CSV table of C-alpha atoms in Angstrom, one decimal:
chain,number,residue,atom,x,y,z
A,204,MET,CA,109.3,-124.1,-52.7
A,205,GLU,CA,113.0,-124.1,-54.0
A,206,GLN,CA,112.2,-126.6,-56.6
A,207,HIS,CA,110.1,-124.0,-58.5
A,208,VAL,CA,113.0,-121.8,-60.4
A,209,GLU,CA,110.3,-119.1,-61.3
A,210,LEU,CA,110.1,-118.2,-57.6
A,211,SER,CA,113.7,-117.5,-56.8
A,212,ALA,CA,113.3,-113.8,-56.6
A,213,PHE,CA,110.6,-114.5,-54.0
A,214,ILE,CA,112.6,-116.9,-52.1
A,215,HIS,CA,115.4,-114.5,-52.1
A,216,TYR,CA,113.2,-111.7,-50.7
A,217,VAL,CA,111.7,-113.7,-48.1
A,218,ASN,CA,115.2,-115.5,-46.8
A,219,SER,CA,116.6,-111.6,-46.6
A,220,SER,CA,114.0,-110.9,-44.1
A,221,SER,CA,114.0,-112.3,-40.6
A,222,THR,CA,110.2,-111.3,-40.1
A,223,LEU,CA,109.3,-113.2,-43.4
A,224,THR,CA,111.2,-116.0,-42.6
A,225,SER,CA,109.9,-116.6,-39.1
A,226,LEU,CA,106.3,-115.8,-40.4
A,227,LEU,CA,106.5,-118.8,-43.2
A,228,SER,CA,108.3,-121.2,-41.0
A,229,SER,CA,105.5,-121.3,-38.3
A,230,ALA,CA,102.2,-120.1,-40.4
A,231,ASN,CA,99.9,-123.1,-41.2
A,232,ASP,CA,97.0,-123.2,-43.2
A,233,ILE,CA,98.0,-120.0,-45.6
A,234,THR,CA,98.0,-119.3,-49.3
A,235,LEU,CA,101.3,-117.7,-50.6
A,236,LEU,CA,100.4,-115.5,-53.7
A,237,ALA,CA,103.9,-116.0,-55.2
A,238,PRO,CA,104.9,-113.5,-58.2
A,239,SER,CA,107.1,-114.9,-60.7
A,240,ASN,CA,110.6,-113.9,-61.3
A,241,ALA,CA,109.2,-112.1,-64.6
A,242,ALA,CA,106.6,-110.3,-62.2
A,243,PHE,CA,109.1,-109.0,-59.9
A,244,GLN,CA,111.2,-108.0,-62.7
A,245,THR,CA,108.8,-105.7,-64.3
A,246,TRP,CA,107.8,-104.5,-60.8
A,247,LEU,CA,111.3,-103.4,-59.9
A,248,SER,CA,111.8,-101.7,-63.5
A,249,ASN,CA,109.1,-99.4,-62.2
A,250,ARG,CA,110.5,-98.5,-58.8
A,251,SER,CA,112.7,-95.4,-58.1
A,252,PRO,CA,114.3,-94.8,-55.6
A,253,ALA,CA,115.3,-98.6,-54.6
A,254,VAL,CA,112.6,-100.3,-52.4
A,255,SER,CA,113.4,-100.4,-48.6
A,256,THR,CA,113.6,-103.8,-46.5
A,257,ASP,CA,110.3,-102.3,-44.7
A,258,GLN,CA,108.4,-101.9,-48.2
A,259,ILE,CA,109.4,-105.5,-49.3
A,260,GLU,CA,108.1,-107.2,-46.1
A,261,ALA,CA,105.0,-104.9,-46.3
A,262,LEU,CA,104.4,-106.0,-49.8
A,263,LEU,CA,105.3,-109.6,-49.3
A,264,SER,CA,103.0,-109.9,-46.3
A,265,TYR,CA,100.3,-109.1,-48.4
A,266,HIS,CA,101.0,-111.9,-50.7
A,267,ILE,CA,100.4,-114.0,-47.7
A,268,LEU,CA,96.7,-115.1,-47.1
A,269,ARG,CA,95.0,-116.1,-43.8
A,270,GLY,CA,93.5,-119.6,-44.9
A,271,VAL,CA,94.0,-122.0,-47.9
A,272,PHE,CA,92.3,-121.0,-51.3
A,273,PRO,CA,92.6,-123.8,-53.8
A,274,THR,CA,91.3,-122.7,-57.3
A,275,VAL,CA,88.3,-125.2,-57.2
A,276,SER,CA,87.1,-123.4,-54.1
A,277,LEU,CA,86.8,-119.8,-55.7
A,278,SER,CA,83.1,-119.0,-56.4
A,279,PRO,CA,81.6,-117.2,-59.3
A,280,LYS,CA,81.0,-114.3,-56.9
A,281,PRO,CA,83.8,-112.0,-55.3
A,282,GLN,CA,85.3,-113.2,-52.2
A,283,PHE,CA,88.0,-111.0,-50.2
A,284,ALA,CA,90.6,-112.8,-48.2
A,285,SER,CA,92.5,-111.5,-45.1
A,286,SER,CA,96.2,-111.0,-45.7
A,287,PHE,CA,99.1,-110.7,-43.0
A,288,LEU,CA,99.4,-107.2,-43.9
A,289,THR,CA,98.9,-105.4,-40.5
A,290,ASN,CA,101.6,-102.7,-40.4
A,291,SER,CA,99.9,-99.6,-39.8
A,292,SER,CA,102.1,-97.8,-42.2
A,293,TYR,CA,100.7,-99.4,-45.0
A,294,ALA,CA,97.2,-100.5,-43.9
A,295,ASN,CA,94.4,-99.8,-41.3
A,296,VAL,CA,92.4,-102.9,-41.5
A,297,THR,CA,92.0,-104.8,-38.3
A,298,SER,CA,91.8,-108.3,-39.7
A,299,GLY,CA,94.6,-107.6,-42.3
A,300,GLN,CA,94.6,-105.9,-45.5
A,301,LYS,CA,92.2,-107.5,-48.1
A,302,VAL,CA,92.8,-109.1,-51.4
A,303,GLU,CA,89.7,-110.1,-53.7
A,304,PHE,CA,89.3,-113.2,-56.0
A,305,LEU,CA,87.2,-112.3,-58.9
A,306,PRO,CA,86.5,-114.8,-61.8
A,307,THR,CA,86.5,-113.6,-65.5
A,308,ILE,CA,83.8,-114.1,-67.7
A,309,ASN,CA,85.1,-117.3,-68.6
A,310,GLY,CA,85.5,-118.8,-65.0
A,311,ASP,CA,89.2,-118.1,-64.7
A,312,PRO,CA,90.3,-116.9,-61.4
A,313,GLN,CA,91.9,-113.5,-60.9
A,314,ILE,CA,93.2,-111.5,-58.0
A,315,VAL,CA,92.2,-107.9,-57.7
A,316,SER,CA,94.4,-105.8,-55.1
A,317,GLY,CA,95.0,-102.0,-54.7
A,318,ASN,CA,94.1,-99.5,-57.8
A,319,LYS,CA,92.0,-102.3,-59.2
A,320,SER,CA,95.4,-103.9,-60.3
A,321,ILE,CA,94.7,-107.7,-61.7
A,322,SER,CA,97.2,-110.6,-61.3
A,323,ASP,CA,96.2,-114.1,-63.1
A,324,PHE,CA,97.5,-117.4,-61.8
A,325,SER,CA,100.3,-118.6,-64.0
A,326,THR,CA,100.7,-121.9,-61.8
A,327,LYS,CA,97.9,-123.2,-59.7
A,328,ASP,CA,97.4,-125.1,-56.4
A,329,ILE,CA,101.0,-126.1,-55.4
A,330,LEU,CA,101.2,-127.9,-52.0
A,331,PHE,CA,103.9,-127.0,-49.3
A,332,THR,CA,103.9,-127.7,-45.6
A,333,GLY,CA,102.2,-124.4,-44.5
A,334,GLY,CA,99.4,-124.6,-47.1
A,335,LEU,CA,99.2,-123.8,-50.7
A,336,ILE,CA,101.0,-121.6,-53.2
A,337,GLN,CA,99.6,-119.8,-56.2
A,338,ILE,CA,102.3,-118.5,-58.7
A,339,ILE,CA,100.8,-115.2,-60.0
A,340,ASP,CA,102.1,-113.3,-63.1
A,341,THR,CA,102.1,-109.7,-61.6
A,342,VAL,CA,103.2,-108.2,-58.2
A,343,LEU,CA,100.1,-107.4,-56.0
A,344,THR,CA,99.5,-103.5,-55.2
A,345,ILE,CA,99.2,-102.2,-51.8
A,346,PRO,CA,96.1,-100.1,-51.6
A,347,LEU,CA,96.6,-96.4,-51.2
A,348,GLY,CA,94.9,-94.5,-48.2
A,349,TYR,CA,91.8,-93.0,-49.2
A,350,GLU,CA,93.0,-89.4,-48.1
A,351,LEU,CA,95.7,-89.7,-50.8
A,352,LEU,CA,92.8,-89.9,-53.4
A,353,VAL,CA,91.5,-86.8,-52.0
A,354,THR,CA,94.8,-84.8,-51.9
A,355,GLN,CA,94.2,-83.6,-55.4
A,356,ALA,CA,91.8,-81.1,-53.6
A,357,ASN,CA,95.0,-79.7,-52.0
A,358,LEU,CA,93.9,-80.6,-48.6
A,359,ARG,CA,96.0,-80.0,-45.5
A,360,ALA,CA,95.4,-81.0,-41.8
A,361,ALA,CA,94.5,-77.4,-41.1
A,362,ASP,CA,91.7,-77.6,-43.2
A,363,THR,CA,90.1,-81.0,-42.7
A,364,ASN,CA,89.8,-81.3,-39.0
A,365,LEU,CA,86.3,-81.9,-39.3
A,366,VAL,CA,86.8,-84.9,-41.7
A,367,ASN,CA,90.4,-86.2,-40.7
A,368,ALA,CA,88.9,-88.4,-38.1
A,369,VAL,CA,86.8,-90.3,-40.8
A,370,LEU,CA,90.0,-90.4,-43.3
A,371,TYR,CA,92.0,-91.8,-41.3
A,372,ARG,CA,90.1,-94.1,-39.0
A,373,PRO,CA,90.3,-97.9,-39.6
A,374,ASN,CA,88.0,-100.4,-40.9
A,375,MET,CA,85.7,-97.8,-42.9
A,376,THR,CA,83.5,-97.9,-46.1
A,377,PHE,CA,83.1,-95.0,-48.3
A,378,PHE,CA,80.4,-94.3,-51.0
A,379,ALA,CA,81.7,-91.7,-53.3
A,380,PRO,CA,79.7,-90.1,-55.7
A,381,ASN,CA,81.2,-90.1,-59.2
A,382,THR,CA,78.7,-89.0,-62.0
A,383,GLN,CA,78.5,-85.6,-63.7
A,384,GLU,CA,75.0,-85.2,-62.4
A,385,ALA,CA,76.0,-85.8,-58.8
A,386,LEU,CA,78.8,-83.0,-59.3
A,387,ALA,CA,76.5,-80.6,-60.7
A,388,ALA,CA,74.0,-81.1,-57.8
A,389,PHE,CA,76.5,-80.6,-55.3
A,390,ASN,CA,78.3,-77.6,-56.9
A,391,ALA,CA,74.5,-76.0,-57.0
A,392,ILE,CA,74.3,-76.2,-53.2
A,393,ALA,CA,77.9,-76.1,-51.7
A,394,PRO,CA,78.2,-72.3,-51.9
A,395,ASN,CA,75.1,-71.9,-49.3
A,396,MET,CA,76.6,-74.6,-46.8
A,397,SER,CA,78.8,-74.0,-43.8
A,398,GLN,CA,82.0,-75.6,-43.3
A,399,SER,CA,80.4,-78.1,-40.7
A,400,GLU,CA,77.6,-78.5,-43.0
A,401,LEU,CA,80.1,-79.5,-45.6
A,402,ALA,CA,81.8,-81.8,-43.1
A,403,GLY,CA,78.5,-83.3,-42.4
A,404,ALA,CA,77.8,-84.1,-45.9
A,405,PHE,CA,81.1,-85.8,-46.3
A,406,ASN,CA,80.7,-87.9,-43.2
A,407,TYR,CA,77.1,-89.2,-44.3
A,408,HIS,CA,79.3,-90.9,-47.1
A,409,ALA,CA,81.1,-92.9,-44.5
A,410,VAL,CA,80.5,-95.6,-42.8
A,411,PRO,CA,82.9,-96.4,-39.6
A,412,ASN,CA,83.8,-99.7,-37.9
A,413,PHE,CA,82.3,-101.9,-40.9
A,414,LEU,CA,84.2,-103.2,-43.7
A,415,GLY,CA,81.4,-103.2,-46.4
A,416,TYR,CA,82.6,-105.0,-49.2
A,417,SER,CA,80.1,-106.1,-51.7
A,418,SER,CA,80.0,-109.5,-50.2
A,419,GLN,CA,78.9,-108.0,-47.1
A,420,LEU,CA,76.3,-105.8,-48.4
A,421,LYS,CA,72.5,-107.2,-48.0
A,422,SER,CA,69.4,-105.8,-48.7
A,423,GLY,CA,67.6,-104.1,-46.0
A,424,MET,CA,70.9,-103.6,-44.1
A,425,GLN,CA,70.9,-100.3,-42.3
A,426,LEU,CA,74.4,-98.7,-41.7
A,427,LYS,CA,75.5,-96.1,-39.3
A,428,THR,CA,77.2,-93.3,-40.9
A,429,ALA,CA,80.0,-91.1,-39.4
A,430,GLN,CA,77.6,-88.3,-39.6
A,431,GLY,CA,75.2,-90.2,-37.3
A,432,ALA,CA,72.1,-90.8,-39.6
A,433,ASN,CA,71.8,-94.3,-41.3
A,434,VAL,CA,71.8,-95.4,-44.7
A,435,THR,CA,70.0,-98.2,-46.4
A,436,ILE,CA,71.1,-100.9,-48.6
A,437,THR,CA,68.8,-102.3,-51.1
A,438,ILE,CA,69.7,-105.2,-53.5
A,439,ARG,CA,67.6,-105.8,-56.6
A,440,GLY,CA,68.9,-108.5,-59.1
A,441,ASN,CA,72.6,-107.4,-59.8
A,442,THR,CA,72.0,-103.9,-58.5
A,443,THR,CA,73.0,-102.4,-55.1
A,444,PHE,CA,71.6,-99.2,-54.0
A,445,VAL,CA,72.5,-96.9,-51.1
A,446,ASN,CA,69.2,-95.0,-49.9
A,447,GLY,CA,68.4,-94.3,-53.7
A,448,ALA,CA,71.7,-94.0,-55.1
A,449,LYS,CA,73.0,-96.8,-57.2
A,450,ILE,CA,76.6,-98.3,-56.9
A,451,VAL,CA,78.1,-97.9,-60.4
A,452,THR,CA,81.4,-99.5,-59.4
A,453,SER,CA,82.0,-101.6,-56.4
A,454,ASP,CA,85.3,-102.6,-54.4
A,455,TYR,CA,88.0,-100.1,-54.5
A,456,LEU,CA,90.3,-101.5,-51.8
A,457,VAL,CA,91.8,-98.5,-49.8
A,458,ALA,CA,94.2,-98.8,-46.8
A,459,ASN,CA,91.7,-98.3,-44.2
A,460,GLY,CA,88.7,-100.1,-45.8
A,461,VAL,CA,86.7,-100.1,-49.1
A,462,VAL,CA,85.3,-97.3,-51.5
A,463,HIS,CA,82.2,-97.9,-53.8
A,464,MET,CA,81.1,-95.4,-56.3
A,465,ILE,CA,77.8,-94.1,-56.5
A,466,ASP,CA,75.8,-92.0,-59.0
A,467,SER,CA,74.2,-89.5,-57.0
A,468,LEU,CA,74.9,-87.5,-53.6
A,469,LEU,CA,73.4,-89.1,-50.4
A,470,ASP,CA,71.2,-86.7,-48.4
A,471,PRO,CA,70.5,-87.4,-44.7
A,472,SER,CA,67.3,-85.4,-45.1
A,473,ASN,CA,66.0,-87.8,-47.9
A,474,THR,CA,66.7,-91.3,-47.3
A,475,THR,CA,64.2,-92.4,-50.1
A,476,GLY,CA,65.1,-95.6,-51.5
A,477,PRO,CA,65.6,-96.6,-55.2
A,478,PRO,CA,62.2,-96.4,-57.2
A,479,PRO,CA,60.0,-99.4,-57.3
A,480,PRO,CA,60.7,-102.0,-60.0
A,481,PRO,CA,58.8,-101.9,-63.3
A,482,LEU,CA,55.4,-103.9,-62.7
A,483,GLU,CA,54.8,-107.0,-64.5
A,484,ASN,CA,51.5,-107.4,-66.8
A,485,ALA,CA,49.4,-110.7,-67.0
A,486,THR,CA,51.7,-112.3,-69.3
A,487,GLY,CA,54.5,-111.9,-66.8
A,488,THR,CA,56.5,-109.6,-68.7
A,489,ASN,CA,57.6,-106.1,-67.9
A,490,SER,CA,54.8,-103.9,-68.9
A,491,THR,CA,57.7,-101.1,-69.7
A,492,THR,CA,60.8,-101.8,-71.7
A,493,THR,CA,64.0,-101.6,-69.5
A,494,THR,CA,67.5,-102.0,-70.2
A,495,SER,CA,69.3,-104.1,-67.7
A,496,THR,CA,72.1,-102.6,-65.6
A,497,PRO,CA,75.3,-104.2,-65.4
A,498,SER,CA,76.1,-105.5,-62.1
A,499,PRO,CA,79.0,-103.3,-60.2
A,500,LYS,CA,80.3,-106.9,-59.4
A,501,SER,CA,80.5,-108.1,-62.9
A,502,HIS,CA,83.0,-110.7,-64.1
A,503,VAL,CA,86.3,-109.1,-65.6
A,504,SER,CA,86.5,-109.9,-69.1
A,505,PRO,CA,90.3,-111.1,-70.7
A,506,GLY,CA,90.3,-107.8,-72.8
A,507,PHE,CA,89.1,-105.8,-69.9
A,508,LYS,CA,92.4,-106.4,-67.9
A,509,VAL,CA,94.4,-104.4,-70.5
A,510,GLY,CA,92.1,-101.7,-70.4
A,511,LEU,CA,91.7,-101.3,-66.8
A,512,SER,CA,95.5,-101.4,-66.4
A,513,ILE,CA,96.0,-98.6,-68.5
A,514,GLY,CA,92.9,-96.7,-67.0
A,515,VAL,CA,93.8,-97.0,-63.4
A,516,PRO,CA,95.4,-93.4,-63.0
A,517,LEU,CA,92.2,-91.8,-64.3
A,518,GLY,CA,89.8,-94.2,-62.3
A,519,ILE,CA,91.6,-93.6,-59.2
A,520,GLY,CA,91.7,-89.9,-59.9
A,521,ALA,CA,88.0,-90.0,-60.6
A,522,LEU,CA,87.3,-92.1,-57.7
A,523,ALA,CA,86.7,-89.3,-55.0
A,524,GLY,CA,84.1,-88.0,-57.1
A,525,GLY,CA,81.6,-85.9,-55.5
A,526,LEU,CA,83.7,-86.2,-52.1
A,527,TYR,CA,86.7,-84.5,-53.9
A,528,VAL,CA,84.5,-81.4,-54.6
A,529,LEU,CA,83.1,-81.4,-51.2
A,530,LEU,CA,86.4,-81.3,-49.5
A,531,TRP,CA,87.5,-78.8,-51.9
A,532,TRP,CA,84.7,-76.6,-50.7
A,533,ILE,CA,85.8,-77.1,-47.1
A,534,ARG,CA,89.2,-76.2,-48.0
A,535,ARG,CA,88.1,-72.9,-49.9
A,536,ARG,CA,85.7,-71.9,-46.8
A,537,LYS,CA,88.6,-72.3,-44.2
A,538,ALA,CA,91.0,-70.4,-46.5
A,539,ALA,CA,88.5,-67.5,-46.8
A,540,ALA,CA,88.2,-67.4,-43.1
A,541,SER,CA,91.6,-67.4,-42.8
A,542,MET,CA,92.3,-64.1,-44.5
A,543,SER,CA,90.6,-62.1,-42.1
A,544,SER,CA,93.9,-60.6,-40.5
A,545,PRO,CA,97.2,-59.8,-41.8
A,546,GLU,CA,98.9,-62.6,-39.5
A,547,ALA,CA,96.3,-65.2,-40.5
A,548,HIS,CA,97.0,-64.3,-44.1
A,549,LYS,CA,100.7,-64.9,-43.8
A,550,GLN,CA,100.0,-68.2,-42.1
A,551,ASN,CA,97.7,-69.1,-45.0
A,552,LEU,CA,100.4,-68.2,-47.3
A,553,ASN,CA,102.9,-70.3,-45.9
A,554,LEU,CA,100.6,-73.3,-45.7
A,555,ARG,CA,99.6,-72.8,-49.5
A,556,ARG,CA,103.3,-72.7,-50.3
A,557,ALA,CA,104.0,-76.0,-48.3
A,558,SER,CA,101.3,-77.6,-50.5
A,559,VAL,CA,102.8,-76.4,-53.8
A,560,GLN,CA,104.3,-79.0,-55.9
A,561,GLU,CA,106.5,-77.7,-59.1
A,562,LEU,CA,105.3,-79.2,-62.3
A,563,ASP,CA,108.8,-80.7,-62.9
A,564,GLY,CA,108.4,-82.7,-59.3
A,565,ARG,CA,110.4,-80.2,-57.3
A,566,ASN,CA,109.5,-78.4,-54.0
A,567,TRP,CA,108.9,-74.8,-54.0
A,568,GLN,CA,111.5,-74.6,-50.8
A,569,ASN,CA,114.4,-75.2,-53.3
A,570,TYR,CA,113.7,-71.8,-55.0
A,571,SER,CA,114.2,-68.3,-54.0
A,572,PHE,CA,110.4,-67.2,-52.8
A,573,VAL,CA,110.6,-64.1,-50.5
A,574,GLN,CA,108.2,-62.9,-47.9
A,575,CYS,CA,104.9,-62.8,-49.5
A,576,GLY,CA,106.1,-64.2,-52.6
A,577,ARG,CA,107.4,-60.9,-54.1
A,578,THR,CA,110.6,-58.6,-53.9
A,579,ALA,CA,110.5,-55.3,-52.4
A,580,SER,CA,109.8,-53.7,-55.8
A,581,ASN,CA,106.5,-55.8,-55.9
A,582,GLN,CA,108.1,-57.8,-58.7
A,583,ARG,CA,108.8,-61.5,-58.9
A,584,SER,CA,111.9,-62.8,-58.1
A,585,GLN,CA,114.2,-63.5,-61.1
A,586,SER,CA,114.6,-67.4,-60.9
A,587,GLY,CA,111.6,-67.9,-62.9
A,588,PHE,CA,110.6,-71.3,-61.0
A,589,GLU,CA,107.4,-69.4,-59.4
A,590,LYS,CA,105.8,-69.4,-62.8
A,591,SER,CA,105.4,-73.4,-62.6
A,592,ALA,CA,104.5,-73.6,-59.2
A,593,VAL,CA,100.7,-73.7,-58.8
A,594,GLU,CA,98.3,-75.1,-56.3
A,595,LEU,CA,97.0,-78.3,-57.3
A,596,ASP,CA,93.5,-76.9,-57.7
A,597,GLY,CA,95.0,-74.7,-60.4
A,598,THR,CA,95.2,-71.4,-58.5
A,599,SER,CA,98.0,-69.3,-58.1
A,600,ILE,CA,100.0,-69.6,-54.6
A,601,LEU,CA,100.1,-65.7,-54.6
């Protein structure tokens, strides 16, 4: 490995960690996804504050794969490989956090990690005593916890007792509604649902004890959800359905599993599958004109890499979709109940303050809030910072 000058940064980090040194000295049949020096330089330029040893060890463990993956073995379909990242502070996937191998439309292999980040191979198939080295042009991204994706709903542990067991559970598959129609449908029914019904709706979109990457989903498969009822997988050509909902984007890697975005809400009282395919006439052609639906597992085109990298913040923000709104309703329902007494109101206010984030990045506790957020004269304090402290869902902390 030392003969490859472009790996000097990778080698330095490995040698600085006794854990990584021990792992690589004893491991066999592994693949190192080794970022180049330029990849590390770019990655470090975006890191503030400095990265800890623990973070470096977790990150590089994610770059060490169980098994040898020469480029010739990578198929046209998505493949998911287990890494040595098992530190529960960063991953909650029993077999080791996954990376995805996905070819471009031209057939060139790429690696997809957290946030749908893409890494290309810059030097391929280098043999070393423990297996194989693939030099890549960007540092992989460790997948976020799914709960971080729904914190935009300003959730707190006190509000989410009914769903926390699902959010933090290992080896999960989530189906997240993410279309305007799905959100509108949910907003129409949510006001009439109790908190437990809302939690049940959320849990029906989550499958425990199953890592349902797209390569694992089979037509006719029934999956038991955290709510207790089953969902059914149907595959037609390049399109995959969950009950009657279509998967529109697949395989968002998260800390405890995988998320697929779907085009409608799942309803345990309506498990009807997708509509039947169009009938063929005597000539063997469809009797009705149809438009082909792109596969959620489609190849990544060269131009898409740039667009995807820029679009990641928006994509991840939208990932929670209908589940984001559902959890927001759970929070609101509990908050309303907590206002039933002055003491409960005071406790709720403190919780709301604790979740406030200053728009300039600072915390509300740095400023001169007083009891109930107002002075004795019922006027705001003179610091002025209260004006920029708002709930993440847009409402005032008062």
